[in-house]
Short mmCIF file of C-alpha atoms in Angstrom, two decimals:
data_model
loop_
_atom_site.label_atom_id
_atom_site.label_comp_id
_atom_site.label_asym_id
_atom_site.label_seq_id
_atom_site.Cartn_x
_atom_site.Cartn_y
_atom_site.Cartn_z
CA MET A 8 110.99 99.65 99.29
CA ALA A 9 113.25 102.27 100.08
CA ASP A 10 113.22 102.70 102.99
CA LYS A 11 115.16 100.26 105.44
CA ASP A 12 116.36 102.20 107.72
CA TYR A 13 115.12 98.92 110.85
CA LEU A 14 117.12 96.22 109.64
CA GLY A 15 120.40 98.80 110.95
CA TRP A 16 118.20 98.73 114.48
CA PRO A 17 119.87 96.52 117.67
CA PHE A 18 117.09 93.91 117.17
CA PHE A 19 119.32 92.33 114.12
CA ALA A 20 122.73 91.40 113.65
CA PRO A 21 124.33 91.33 110.40
CA GLN A 22 122.93 88.26 109.08
CA HIS A 23 120.12 89.72 109.09
CA ALA A 24 119.87 92.21 107.01
CA ALA A 25 121.40 90.04 104.39
CA LEU A 26 119.16 87.54 104.98
CA GLU A 27 115.72 90.57 104.17
CA GLN A 28 117.96 91.36 101.35
CA GLU A 29 118.33 88.35 99.49
CA LEU A 30 114.89 87.28 100.62
CA ASP A 31 114.14 90.60 98.89
CA ALA A 32 114.79 90.34 95.27
CA TRP A 33 114.32 86.26 94.95
CA ALA A 34 111.10 87.87 95.62
CA ALA A 35 110.30 90.37 93.06
CA ARG A 36 111.42 86.92 90.83
CA HIS A 37 109.89 84.93 91.57
CA VAL A 38 106.49 85.26 93.40
CA ARG A 39 103.89 87.06 91.72
CA ASP A 40 99.55 87.93 93.59
CA ALA A 41 97.64 85.47 92.05
CA HIS A 42 94.26 87.36 90.40
CA GLY A 43 90.97 84.67 90.41
CA SER A 44 93.85 82.20 90.08
CA ASP A 45 93.48 78.01 91.54
CA VAL A 46 94.26 78.96 95.62
CA ASP A 47 95.31 75.38 96.02
CA ALA A 48 97.56 74.76 92.65
CA VAL A 49 99.14 78.17 93.96
CA CYS A 50 99.43 77.36 97.73
CA ARG A 51 101.11 74.59 96.91
CA THR A 52 103.12 75.81 94.02
CA LEU A 53 104.37 78.71 96.07
CA VAL A 54 105.68 75.98 99.38
CA ARG A 55 107.61 74.01 96.57
CA GLN A 56 109.63 77.55 95.69
CA LEU A 57 109.73 78.21 98.90
CA GLY A 58 111.52 74.90 99.50
CA GLU A 59 113.72 74.65 96.40
CA GLY A 60 114.58 78.77 97.35
CA GLY A 61 115.91 77.83 100.84
CA TRP A 62 114.12 79.83 102.37
CA LEU A 63 111.76 76.96 104.54
CA ARG A 64 114.82 75.69 106.07
CA HIS A 65 113.64 78.95 109.32
CA ALA A 66 110.62 77.57 110.15
CA VAL A 67 111.37 74.69 111.05
CA GLY A 68 114.37 73.22 114.51
CA GLY A 69 117.55 71.30 113.79
CA THR A 70 120.13 72.11 111.46
CA GLN A 71 119.73 67.97 111.31
CA HIS A 72 116.03 67.82 110.02
CA GLY A 73 116.66 70.06 107.25
CA GLY A 74 116.34 73.47 109.51
CA ALA A 75 118.35 76.48 109.36
CA HIS A 76 118.95 76.43 112.83
CA GLU A 77 119.20 74.96 115.90
CA ALA A 78 116.32 76.55 117.45
CA ILE A 79 114.45 79.02 115.11
CA ASP A 80 115.20 82.15 114.55
CA THR A 81 112.30 84.75 115.35
CA ARG A 82 113.89 87.57 113.86
CA ALA A 83 114.61 85.66 110.93
CA ILE A 84 111.10 84.19 110.39
CA CYS A 85 109.34 87.68 111.68
CA LEU A 86 111.96 88.96 108.54
CA ILE A 87 110.80 86.58 106.33
CA ARG A 88 106.35 86.94 106.69
CA GLU A 89 107.33 90.78 106.40
CA THR A 90 109.01 90.35 103.01
CA LEU A 91 107.30 87.89 101.89
CA ALA A 92 103.64 89.61 102.29
CA ARG A 93 104.50 92.83 101.18
CA HIS A 94 104.70 90.51 98.07
CA SER A 95 101.97 88.37 97.97
CA GLY A 96 100.12 87.97 101.62
CA LEU A 97 100.31 84.10 99.14
CA ALA A 98 103.61 83.98 99.62
CA ASP A 99 103.66 85.10 103.43
CA PHE A 100 100.15 82.38 103.63
CA ALA A 101 102.68 79.71 102.12
CA PHE A 102 105.73 80.05 104.37
CA ALA A 103 103.89 80.76 107.55
CA MET A 104 101.65 77.78 107.62
CA GLN A 105 104.70 75.31 107.15
CA GLY A 106 106.21 77.36 110.24
CA LEU A 107 103.47 76.84 112.07
CA GLY A 108 101.71 73.85 111.50
CA SER A 109 104.98 72.27 111.58
CA GLY A 110 106.05 74.17 114.59
CA ALA A 111 105.26 71.69 117.17
CA ILE A 112 106.74 68.84 116.18
CA SER A 113 109.94 70.78 115.86
CA LEU A 114 109.43 72.05 119.37
CA PHE A 115 107.89 68.56 121.05
CA GLY A 116 108.28 66.08 118.26
CA SER A 117 110.19 62.28 118.75
CA GLU A 118 113.04 62.21 116.87
CA ALA A 119 111.47 59.57 115.03
CA ASN A 120 108.79 62.12 114.58
CA ARG A 121 110.99 65.27 113.43
CA SER A 122 112.94 62.66 111.15
CA GLU A 123 109.80 62.18 109.33
CA TYR A 124 108.13 65.01 109.15
CA LEU A 125 110.91 68.67 109.06
CA PRO A 126 113.26 67.45 106.31
CA ARG A 127 109.86 67.16 103.82
CA VAL A 128 108.27 70.34 105.41
CA ALA A 129 112.16 71.88 105.08
CA ARG A 130 112.11 71.30 100.91
CA GLY A 131 108.75 71.54 100.29
CA GLU A 132 107.76 68.54 99.96
CA ALA A 133 105.01 67.89 102.35
CA ILE A 134 102.74 70.56 103.31
CA ALA A 135 101.59 71.21 106.48
CA ALA A 136 98.27 72.72 108.62
CA PHE A 137 97.23 72.72 112.45
CA ALA A 138 94.20 71.96 113.82
CA LEU A 139 92.93 74.05 116.85
CA SER A 140 89.58 75.96 116.24
CA GLU A 141 85.81 74.06 116.52
CA PRO A 142 82.89 75.87 115.71
CA GLN A 143 82.01 76.14 119.99
CA ALA A 144 86.41 76.71 120.70
CA GLY A 145 88.69 79.63 119.16
CA SER A 146 90.17 81.57 121.34
CA ASP A 147 88.02 79.89 124.70
CA VAL A 148 91.19 76.36 123.38
CA ALA A 149 88.97 74.92 127.61
CA ALA A 150 85.88 74.98 125.60
CA MET A 151 86.66 71.82 122.65
CA GLN A 152 85.14 69.12 122.05
CA CYS A 153 87.09 67.01 119.44
CA ALA A 154 87.85 63.92 121.28
CA ALA A 155 91.12 61.53 121.34
CA VAL A 156 89.97 57.92 123.70
CA GLN A 157 93.14 55.37 123.84
CA ASP A 158 92.35 52.51 122.30
CA GLY A 159 95.57 49.77 122.74
CA GLY A 160 98.68 51.10 121.08
CA GLY A 161 97.66 54.49 119.61
CA TYR A 162 93.87 56.99 120.16
CA VAL A 163 90.36 57.05 117.88
CA LEU A 164 90.26 60.57 117.34
CA ASN A 165 86.09 61.41 117.17
CA GLY A 166 85.08 65.26 116.66
CA GLU A 167 85.75 68.16 114.18
CA LYS A 168 87.88 70.64 113.17
CA THR A 169 87.41 74.78 111.00
CA TRP A 170 88.74 77.19 110.10
CA ILE A 171 92.07 75.15 109.87
CA SER A 172 94.77 76.77 107.15
CA ASN A 173 95.96 74.32 104.76
CA GLY A 174 92.60 72.53 105.24
CA GLY A 175 92.02 69.87 102.23
CA ILE A 176 96.07 70.41 100.65
CA ALA A 177 98.31 69.10 104.22
CA ASP A 178 100.08 66.11 103.23
CA PHE A 179 99.59 66.61 107.83
CA TYR A 180 97.46 68.17 110.38
CA VAL A 181 98.94 68.75 114.41
CA VAL A 182 95.18 68.05 116.28
CA PHE A 183 94.79 68.75 119.12
CA ALA A 184 92.16 66.62 121.40
CA ARG A 185 90.52 66.42 124.25
CA THR A 186 92.10 63.37 125.93
CA GLY A 187 90.51 64.00 129.60
CA GLU A 188 93.91 63.51 132.23
CA ALA A 189 92.29 66.43 133.60
CA PRO A 190 88.91 69.56 133.38
CA GLY A 191 89.79 72.59 130.64
CA ALA A 192 92.64 73.21 128.67
CA ARG A 193 94.81 71.08 131.30
CA GLY A 194 92.80 67.35 129.67
CA ILE A 195 94.21 67.89 126.02
CA SER A 196 97.37 66.00 123.95
CA ALA A 197 98.95 66.93 120.83
CA PHE A 198 98.74 63.78 117.41
CA ILE A 199 100.20 64.14 113.71
CA VAL A 200 97.89 62.73 112.00
CA ASP A 201 98.87 61.79 108.34
CA ALA A 202 96.04 63.26 105.23
CA ASP A 203 94.96 59.87 104.15
CA THR A 204 94.28 58.02 107.50
CA PRO A 205 91.81 56.71 107.65
CA GLY A 206 88.31 58.70 109.17
CA PHE A 207 89.37 61.69 109.11
CA ASP A 208 87.66 64.58 106.06
CA ALA A 209 88.57 67.29 104.89
CA SER A 210 86.53 68.32 102.08
CA GLU A 211 84.33 71.19 102.58
CA ARG A 212 86.07 73.61 102.38
CA ILE A 213 85.48 78.28 103.74
CA ASN A 214 85.72 80.63 101.65
CA VAL A 215 86.72 84.03 102.99
CA ILE A 216 87.54 88.01 101.46
CA ALA A 217 90.88 86.72 100.55
CA PRO A 218 91.04 83.33 99.55
CA HIS A 219 93.79 80.76 100.58
CA PRO A 220 93.19 77.10 101.59
CA LEU A 221 91.36 76.99 104.70
CA ALA A 222 88.84 73.36 106.00
CA THR A 223 86.39 71.91 107.57
CA LEU A 224 87.80 68.58 109.81
CA ARG A 225 86.44 65.83 110.99
CA PHE A 226 87.37 62.97 112.37
CA ASN A 227 85.09 59.94 112.91
CA ASN A 228 87.13 57.11 114.54
CA CYS A 229 90.06 58.30 113.46
CA ARG A 230 93.17 55.76 114.19
CA VAL A 231 96.83 57.46 115.73
CA PRO A 232 99.38 55.59 116.45
CA ALA A 233 100.80 56.03 120.23
CA ALA A 234 104.09 57.29 118.94
CA LYS A 235 102.68 60.40 116.70
CA ARG A 236 101.64 61.70 119.65
CA LEU A 237 104.21 65.03 120.48
CA GLY A 238 104.80 65.64 124.38
CA GLU A 239 103.12 64.08 127.55
CA ALA A 240 99.30 62.92 127.98
CA GLY A 241 96.90 66.04 128.91
CA GLN A 242 100.15 68.86 127.55
CA GLY A 243 98.52 69.10 124.99
CA PHE A 244 97.14 73.08 125.25
CA LYS A 245 101.16 73.94 126.38
CA VAL A 246 102.31 72.56 123.28
CA ALA A 247 99.85 74.78 121.00
CA MET A 248 100.80 77.98 123.46
CA ALA A 249 104.59 77.17 122.80
CA THR A 250 104.17 76.78 118.76
CA LEU A 251 102.02 79.82 119.18
CA ASP A 252 104.57 81.75 120.72
CA VAL A 253 107.02 81.53 118.68
CA PHE A 254 104.72 82.53 115.63
CA ARG A 255 102.42 84.97 117.14
CA THR A 256 105.44 87.38 116.79
CA SER A 257 104.96 86.78 113.26
CA VAL A 258 101.49 88.20 112.77
CA ALA A 259 103.09 91.48 113.35
CA ALA A 260 105.10 91.00 110.07
CA ALA A 261 103.52 89.56 108.66
CA SER A 262 100.90 92.84 109.43
CA LEU A 263 103.53 95.74 108.93
CA GLY A 264 104.89 93.76 105.27
CA PHE A 265 100.88 94.49 104.14
CA ALA A 266 100.83 97.90 106.23
CA ARG A 267 104.81 98.81 104.23
CA ARG A 268 103.17 97.88 100.95
CA ALA A 269 99.81 99.91 101.08
CA PHE A 270 102.19 103.03 102.03
CA ASP A 271 105.09 102.38 99.44
CA GLU A 272 101.61 102.44 96.71
CA ALA A 273 100.28 105.39 98.81
CA LEU A 274 103.08 106.93 98.27
CA ALA A 275 103.69 106.66 94.88
CA HIS A 276 100.30 107.79 93.92
CA ALA A 277 100.02 110.93 95.83
CA THR A 278 103.45 112.26 94.67
CA SER A 279 102.31 111.98 91.16
CA ARG A 280 97.94 111.76 91.06
CA LYS A 281 97.28 115.18 89.93
CA MET A 282 94.60 117.64 91.52
CA PHE A 283 94.34 121.57 91.28
CA GLY A 284 97.34 122.27 89.31
CA GLN A 285 99.05 120.45 92.00
CA THR A 286 99.54 116.66 92.97
CA LEU A 287 97.86 115.41 95.97
CA ALA A 288 100.89 115.18 98.32
CA ASP A 289 100.98 119.07 98.09
CA PHE A 290 98.28 118.75 100.42
CA GLN A 291 98.40 119.32 103.99
CA LEU A 292 96.01 116.75 105.04
CA THR A 293 97.81 114.22 102.57
CA GLN A 294 101.09 114.71 104.63
CA ALA A 295 99.73 114.47 107.35
CA LYS A 296 97.91 111.28 106.93
CA LEU A 297 101.34 110.22 105.41
CA ALA A 298 103.53 110.85 108.11
CA GLN A 299 100.00 109.66 110.66
CA MET A 300 100.91 106.43 107.92
CA ALA A 301 104.85 106.23 108.60
CA ALA A 302 105.13 106.98 112.33
CA GLY A 303 102.57 104.34 112.91
CA ILE A 304 104.66 101.40 110.75
CA ASP A 305 107.40 102.61 112.65
CA ALA A 306 106.55 102.17 116.19
CA ALA A 307 104.50 99.21 115.32
CA ALA A 308 108.15 97.95 113.87
CA LEU A 309 109.52 97.98 116.71
CA LEU A 310 106.76 96.52 118.99
CA THR A 311 107.39 93.58 116.59
CA TYR A 312 110.97 93.33 116.33
CA ARG A 313 111.15 94.13 119.77
CA ALA A 314 109.71 90.85 121.05
CA ALA A 315 111.80 88.66 118.65
CA TRP A 316 114.44 89.98 119.78
CA GLN A 317 113.84 89.16 122.87
CA ARG A 318 112.43 85.35 121.99
CA ASP A 319 116.00 84.91 120.58
CA GLN A 320 117.43 85.94 123.48
CA GLY A 321 115.38 82.16 125.11
CA ARG A 322 113.00 85.48 127.59
CA LYS A 323 109.75 85.21 127.76
CA VAL A 324 107.90 87.64 125.71
CA THR A 325 103.65 86.18 126.41
CA LYS A 326 103.53 90.54 127.13
CA GLU A 327 104.94 91.95 124.19
CA ALA A 328 104.07 88.90 121.49
CA ALA A 329 100.43 90.28 122.37
CA MET A 330 100.98 93.62 122.02
CA ALA A 331 102.84 92.73 118.62
CA LYS A 332 100.02 91.52 117.50
CA MET A 333 98.00 93.27 118.85
CA GLN A 334 99.58 97.22 117.43
CA ALA A 335 101.10 96.67 114.10
CA THR A 336 97.26 94.57 112.62
CA GLU A 337 95.61 97.23 114.27
CA THR A 338 98.40 99.81 112.96
CA ALA A 339 98.26 98.09 109.09
CA GLN A 340 94.59 98.52 109.27
CA GLN A 341 94.11 101.65 109.75
CA VAL A 342 98.06 102.04 106.80
CA ILE A 343 95.76 100.24 104.28
CA ASP A 344 92.62 102.17 105.24
CA ALA A 345 93.64 104.68 104.35
CA ALA A 346 95.11 103.79 100.68
CA VAL A 347 92.50 103.39 100.15
CA GLN A 348 90.73 106.47 100.93
CA MET A 349 93.22 108.38 98.88
CA PHE A 350 93.24 106.32 95.32
CA GLY A 351 89.16 107.42 95.75
CA GLY A 352 87.78 105.36 93.60
CA LEU A 353 90.61 103.23 92.90
CA GLY A 354 91.19 101.77 95.73
CA VAL A 355 88.08 100.16 95.52
CA VAL A 356 88.30 97.52 92.21
CA SER A 357 88.23 94.05 92.58
CA GLU A 358 92.17 92.98 92.78
CA HIS A 359 93.72 96.49 92.23
CA PRO A 360 96.91 96.31 95.85
CA VAL A 361 95.13 97.45 97.75
CA GLU A 362 92.24 96.64 97.75
CA ARG A 363 94.15 93.19 98.06
CA LEU A 364 95.43 94.21 100.69
CA TYR A 365 92.45 95.28 102.17
CA ARG A 366 90.78 91.49 102.18
CA GLU A 367 94.52 90.43 103.46
CA ILE A 368 94.66 92.89 106.61
CA ARG A 369 90.83 91.74 108.37
CA ALA A 370 92.00 88.62 109.12
CA LEU A 371 95.31 88.52 110.80
CA ARG A 372 93.54 90.99 113.39
CA ILE A 373 91.46 87.93 114.19
CA TYR A 374 93.34 84.74 113.45
CA GLU A 375 95.78 83.32 116.31
CA GLY A 376 93.72 85.39 118.78
CA ALA A 377 91.47 88.02 118.43
CA THR A 378 92.65 91.86 118.70
CA GLU A 379 90.16 91.33 121.99
CA VAL A 380 92.02 88.08 123.46
CA GLN A 381 95.69 89.96 122.98
CA GLN A 382 94.49 93.17 125.22
CA LEU A 383 92.92 89.99 128.17
CA ILE A 384 96.60 88.52 128.10
CA ILE A 385 97.85 92.23 127.87
CA ALA A 386 96.28 92.48 130.84
CA ARG A 387 96.29 89.75 132.89
CA GLU A 388 100.61 89.29 132.68
CA LEU A 389 100.28 92.93 133.38
CA LEU A 390 98.64 92.17 136.54
CA ARG A 391 100.65 89.62 137.76
CA ASP A 392 103.47 91.14 137.87
CA SER A 393 102.26 93.30 139.54
CA THR A 394 100.89 91.26 142.58
CA PRO A 395 103.16 92.13 145.04
#
């Protein structure tokens, strides 16, 4: 990728540009797109490599627990995800889930929980997962049915979670369950559930168009110590939203990585593909499309890194993160679709770079809040701000 002028934007400090350049060089040596491989094995390997390379230190908070900083640096998280996504969707996934899966522990875990889990996450020795969604409770968290009943010195969990990334390969899961302190979202708590806990099952796997570890989780009288609860009882929704506020902006950054890779592939193809005595890039239709792609990417990048910068300044970013996530994922879908069209028949050949990107991007418009949910969040925040 030749154009990295965005690293000079005022959103970034010098260490952010150095981080991106170092990771880009590392990824060029160590990361390869997986073609028809065992995705579980690939993800385990990537987590280990990212840990050994020191990159997972940025996914956890607290230097005393193996983190790169006392608080998670959102801009660093975003740059890492964007850079890894340009090289490999699974590499981005492996990094992102270490952060999302352990984020609630970084933010709300007791000292004992942080000491037990975060250093292993940072070293790539333990794989993390975030278990919020259920068959009837995705965006509507208040519809959650998975329940945790207090019993003696712990809780007993019963219920089901689904669409859980790293399901089946994670060493532990941050699980959200209804504890009943109040109706709706106010009666939910968060727990750490180790994968070897009796009564826990993650054997039902889910296959999707861009393969990655994904499973349905079941809890059958699964006993969890009270010490593994994150935050106060009934504050699970707060725990979930605080975690997502950190990592939702990074979904936009991953989308940027996919879009930039597609644009680079399209530009190289357009300038080399011979047609009717000239190159594809010589046609005004192609030039117009390339201009739209480039402008869309920059616009999405500005929204993404504005949100990341604002969060690192300690400001609330609910609206800004939603704008970034919506704009970047939708723009990336358009850019990648245009790249596929530019490649013609080659663009739909299985495992061609733009064909893989076409499959990779689709889920990002859904997970961590679908585009339509982001629109509702943005409108809600606008209306709230306009109320006298």
